[in-house]
Coordinates of C-alpha atoms and ligand atoms in Angstrom, one line a residue:
M1 CA 0.0 0.0 0.0
Q2 CA 1.2 3.5 -0.9
F3 CA 0.7 6.6 1.3
R4 CA 1.6 10.1 0.2
V5 CA 1.1 13.0 2.6
V6 CA 0.7 16.6 1.3
T7 CA 2.3 18.7 4.0
L8 CA 4.2 21.9 4.7
F9 CA 6.2 20.0 7.3
P10 CA 7.4 16.8 5.5
E11 CA 10.0 16.1 8.2
M12 CA 7.3 15.7 10.9
V13 CA 5.7 13.0 8.9
A14 CA 9.0 11.3 7.8
T15 CA 10.2 11.2 11.4
G16 CA 6.9 10.1 12.8
T17 CA 6.7 7.1 10.6
R18 CA 10.3 6.0 10.9
F19 CA 10.0 3.9 14.0
G20 CA 8.5 0.6 15.2
V21 CA 5.9 -1.3 13.1
C22 CA 5.6 1.5 10.5
G23 CA 9.3 2.0 9.9
R24 CA 9.9 -1.8 9.7
A25 CA 7.0 -2.2 7.2
A26 CA 8.5 0.6 5.0
R27 CA 12.0 -0.9 5.1
R28 CA 10.6 -4.3 4.2
G29 CA 8.8 -2.8 1.2
L30 CA 5.3 -3.7 2.5
V31 CA 4.3 0.0 2.3
E32 CA 5.6 3.1 0.5
L33 CA 5.5 6.3 2.5
S34 CA 6.3 9.6 0.9
T35 CA 5.5 13.3 1.2
V36 CA 4.9 16.2 -1.1
D37 CA 5.4 19.9 0.0
P38 CA 2.9 22.4 -1.5
R39 CA 5.6 25.1 -1.1
D40 CA 7.5 23.4 -4.0
F41 CA 4.4 24.2 -6.2
S42 CA 4.2 27.8 -5.2
V43 CA 5.4 30.0 -8.1
D44 CA 6.0 33.4 -6.5
L45 CA 9.4 34.7 -5.2
H46 CA 8.5 34.1 -1.6
R47 CA 7.0 30.6 -2.2
T48 CA 3.8 31.8 -0.6
V49 CA 1.3 29.1 0.6
D50 CA -1.1 31.1 2.8
D51 CA -2.8 34.5 2.8
R52 CA -5.2 36.6 4.9
P53 CA -8.8 35.5 5.2
Y54 CA -11.5 37.2 3.2
G55 CA -13.9 38.8 5.7
G56 CA -11.1 39.5 8.1
G57 CA -10.3 37.8 11.4
P58 CA -7.2 36.2 12.9
G59 CA -4.7 33.8 11.3
M60 CA -4.0 32.7 7.7
V61 CA -5.8 30.5 5.2
L62 CA -4.0 28.0 3.0
K63 CA -4.1 29.0 -0.7
V64 CA -5.8 26.8 -3.3
E65 CA -3.1 26.7 -6.1
P66 CA -0.1 25.2 -4.3
F67 CA -2.2 22.6 -2.5
R68 CA -4.2 21.8 -5.6
D69 CA -1.0 21.2 -7.6
A70 CA 0.7 19.2 -4.9
I71 CA -2.5 17.0 -4.6
R72 CA -2.6 16.6 -8.4
S73 CA 1.1 15.4 -8.4
A74 CA 0.2 12.9 -5.7
R75 CA -2.8 11.7 -7.6
A76 CA -0.6 11.2 -10.7
A77 CA 2.0 9.2 -8.7
L78 CA -0.3 6.9 -6.8
P79 CA -2.6 4.1 -8.2
E80 CA -6.0 5.1 -9.4
N81 CA -8.6 4.6 -6.6
S82 CA -6.3 6.3 -4.1
P83 CA -8.7 8.7 -2.3
V84 CA -7.7 12.2 -1.3
V85 CA -8.4 12.5 2.5
F86 CA -8.2 15.9 4.1
L87 CA -7.3 16.0 7.8
T88 CA -9.5 18.7 9.4
P89 CA -11.4 19.2 12.7
Q90 CA -14.6 19.3 10.5
G91 CA -14.1 15.7 9.3
R92 CA -15.9 12.5 10.3
R93 CA -14.3 10.7 13.3
F94 CA -11.5 8.3 12.7
D95 CA -11.9 4.9 14.4
Q96 CA -10.8 1.3 14.0
Q97 CA -13.5 0.6 11.5
V98 CA -12.3 3.4 9.2
A99 CA -8.7 2.1 9.6
E100 CA -9.9 -1.4 8.5
Q101 CA -11.7 0.1 5.5
F102 CA -8.5 2.0 4.4
T103 CA -6.5 -1.3 4.4
A104 CA -8.5 -2.3 1.3
L105 CA -7.1 0.7 -0.7
P106 CA -4.1 0.5 -3.1
G107 CA -3.0 4.0 -1.9
L108 CA -4.1 6.9 0.3
I109 CA -3.3 10.6 -0.2
L110 CA -3.5 12.5 3.2
V111 CA -3.7 16.3 3.1
A112 CA -2.4 18.0 6.3
G113 CA -3.3 21.6 6.9
R114 CA -1.8 24.3 9.1
Y115 CA -2.9 27.8 10.4
E116 CA -6.7 28.4 10.2
G117 CA -7.1 25.7 7.6
F118 CA -7.8 25.3 3.8
D119 CA -9.6 27.7 1.4
E120 CA -13.0 25.9 1.2
R121 CA -12.8 25.8 -2.6
L122 CA -9.8 23.4 -2.4
V123 CA -11.8 21.0 -0.2
E124 CA -14.8 21.2 -2.5
A125 CA -12.7 20.5 -5.6
E126 CA -10.2 17.9 -4.3
A127 CA -11.4 16.1 -1.2
D128 CA -12.9 12.6 -1.5
D129 CA -13.2 12.4 2.3
E130 CA -12.6 14.6 5.5
I131 CA -11.3 13.0 8.7
S132 CA -10.8 14.2 12.2
L133 CA -9.1 12.4 15.1
G134 CA -11.6 13.8 17.7
D135 CA -12.7 16.9 19.6
F136 CA -9.4 18.4 20.6
V137 CA -7.3 21.1 18.9
L138 CA -4.1 20.2 17.1
S139 CA -1.8 22.7 15.4
G140 CA -2.0 21.0 12.1
G141 CA -2.8 17.7 10.4
E142 CA 0.7 16.1 10.4
I143 CA 0.2 14.2 13.7
A144 CA -3.2 13.1 12.6
A145 CA -1.6 11.8 9.3
V146 CA 1.0 9.8 11.3
A147 CA -1.6 8.4 13.6
I148 CA -3.8 7.2 10.7
I149 CA -0.8 5.7 8.8
D150 CA 0.2 3.8 11.9
A151 CA -3.3 2.5 12.6
V152 CA -3.7 1.3 9.0
V153 CA -0.2 -0.1 8.4
R154 CA -0.3 -2.4 11.5
L155 CA -3.5 -4.0 10.1
L156 CA -2.0 -4.9 6.7
P157 CA -1.4 -8.6 6.2
Q158 CA 2.3 -9.5 6.5
V159 CA 3.1 -6.5 8.7
L160 CA 2.4 -8.0 12.2
G161 CA 3.1 -11.6 13.2
H162 CA 0.4 -14.3 13.6
A163 CA -0.1 -13.8 17.3
A164 CA -0.6 -10.1 17.0
S165 CA -3.1 -10.4 14.2
A166 CA -5.2 -12.8 16.3
E167 CA -5.0 -10.2 19.1
Q168 CA -6.3 -7.5 16.8
D169 CA -9.6 -9.3 16.4
S170 CA -10.2 -8.6 20.1
F171 CA -10.6 -4.8 19.4
T172 CA -13.6 -5.8 17.3
D173 CA -14.6 -7.3 20.7
A174 CA -15.1 -3.7 21.8
L175 CA -13.9 -4.1 25.4
L176 CA -11.1 -2.3 27.1
D177 CA -8.0 -4.4 27.8
C178 CA -7.5 -6.2 31.1
P179 CA -4.6 -5.3 33.3
H180 CA -1.1 -6.8 32.5
Y181 CA 1.7 -7.7 34.9
T182 CA 5.3 -8.9 34.5
R183 CA 8.2 -9.7 36.9
P184 CA 8.9 -9.1 39.7
E185 CA 6.1 -10.7 41.6
A186 CA 6.2 -7.9 44.2
V187 CA 7.3 -4.3 43.6
D188 CA 7.0 -1.4 46.2
G189 CA 4.6 -3.7 48.1
M190 CA 2.3 -4.2 45.1
R191 CA 1.7 -7.8 44.2
V192 CA 0.7 -9.6 41.0
P193 CA -2.9 -11.0 41.4
A194 CA -2.6 -14.7 42.6
V195 CA -4.8 -16.1 39.8
L196 CA -2.2 -15.0 37.2
R197 CA 0.6 -16.9 39.0
E198 CA -1.3 -20.1 39.7
G199 CA -1.6 -21.2 36.1
N200 CA -5.2 -22.3 35.9
H201 CA -5.9 -21.2 32.3
E202 CA -9.7 -21.2 32.6
E203 CA -9.5 -19.1 35.8
I204 CA -7.1 -16.7 34.1
R205 CA -9.4 -16.4 31.1
R206 CA -12.4 -15.6 33.4
W207 CA -10.4 -13.1 35.5
R208 CA -9.2 -11.3 32.4
L209 CA -12.7 -11.1 30.9
K210 CA -14.1 -9.9 34.2
Q211 CA -11.5 -7.2 34.5
A212 CA -12.1 -6.1 30.9
L213 CA -15.9 -6.0 31.4
G214 CA -15.5 -4.1 34.7
R215 CA -13.1 -1.5 33.4
T216 CA -15.2 -1.0 30.3
Y217 CA -18.4 -0.6 32.4
L218 CA -16.7 2.0 34.6
R219 CA -14.6 3.9 32.1
R220 CA -16.4 3.5 28.7
P221 CA -20.0 2.6 29.3
D222 CA -20.7 3.7 25.7
L223 CA -18.7 0.6 24.5
L224 CA -20.7 -1.8 26.6
Q225 CA -24.0 -0.3 25.3
A226 CA -23.0 -0.9 21.7
R227 CA -22.5 -4.6 22.5
T228 CA -24.7 -7.6 23.7
M229 CA -23.3 -9.4 26.7
T230 CA -23.4 -13.2 27.1
E231 CA -24.8 -14.7 30.3
E232 CA -21.3 -15.5 31.5
E233 CA -20.3 -11.8 30.9
R234 CA -23.3 -10.5 32.9
Q235 CA -22.3 -12.8 35.8
L236 CA -18.6 -11.7 35.6
L237 CA -19.6 -8.0 35.6
R238 CA -21.9 -8.5 38.6
E239 CA -19.0 -10.2 40.4
Y240 CA -16.6 -7.4 39.5
L241 CA -18.9 -4.7 40.8
A242 CA -19.6 -6.6 44.0
E243 CA -15.9 -7.1 44.7
R244 CA -14.5 -3.9 43.4
D245 CA -12.3 -1.7 45.6
G246 CA -12.2 1.3 43.4
D247 CA -10.4 0.8 40.1
A248 CA -12.4 3.5 38.6
G249 CA -11.3 5.8 41.4
V250 CA -8.2 6.5 39.2
F251 CA -10.6 8.3 36.8
D252 CA -13.0 9.7 39.4
P253 CA -12.0 13.4 40.0
V254 CA -14.3 13.7 43.0
R255 CA -13.5 10.6 45.0
H256 CA -13.1 11.0 48.7
Ligands
9D3_301 C1 -8.1 27.1 17.2 C2 -8.4 27.2 15.8 N1 -9.8 26.7 15.6 C3 -10.7 27.8 15.7 C4 -12.1 27.3 16.1 C5 -9.9 26.1 14.3 C6 -8.8 25.1 14.0 C7 -8.1 25.2 12.8 C8 -7.1 24.3 12.5 C9 -8.5 24.1 14.8 C10 -7.5 23.2 14.5 C11 -6.8 23.3 13.4 C12 -5.7 22.3 13.0 N2 -6.2 20.9 13.2 C13 -6.0 20.0 12.3 O1 -5.4 20.2 11.3 C14 -6.5 18.7 12.5 C15 -7.2 18.1 13.7 C16 -7.5 18.6 15.0 O2 -7.2 19.8 15.3 N3 -8.1 17.8 15.9 C17 -8.5 16.6 15.6 N4 -8.2 16.0 14.4 C18 -7.6 16.8 13.5 S1 -7.2 16.3 11.9 C19 -6.5 17.7 11.5

């Protein structure tokens, strides 16, 4: 799969995709990651890419022509059916389902903005899709582009090993993860739960599912509502709530 990011800060994207799963996939040739800088398509002496907003107000707006021409060069270089996705706070929300859908594409052109954003005529003329990471303010689209590339690349066949692919299915399970522990058995007086040390695999499975259900209920009730629980799960959640000594307290700003 090919990714090309249209960005005024190509080094942010190059550096952000150089490490871990993403970097390895690129070095193995499983994905191609590249950038194109609209400044290189600006024709005036100062290589201008932004200008003051019509109607007044603070900040600068990204000009149509340099972005349009950078996007066209990306379209020409990538396979047909590679959509142009603008990264903006006005876009639809990115999630695991969108990431999975993107894995089916031969290529993806991500357009990162800066300042107050794009001239709307650029979006109308060139955008196939508009994506946001959520309701918080970034300074530009580059970090969003890196996040999306990372989420998509790790889903591609060949990129992660067999064990990890099996684990990925569990996000479709739509529960938060259970707690994890490693050695030593005791640190600063805090001990690993006995059930995890005793090696009864059925008990371990039930404990992990119970923790996942309990944490999801307390921290992300929206995830539980989007999901039907089995009778075993209902029982485990009842047990969790009966036994709980305040896991959610970590997230409860008014606990006493
Ligand atoms: C503070 C400026 N805002 C005025 C209401 C508008 C605004 C313009 C440009 C807010 C953010 C940005 C830059 N953001 C992105 O390019 C961006 C983004 C984000 O800020 N949050 C979540 N997802 C994304 S994707 C791209």
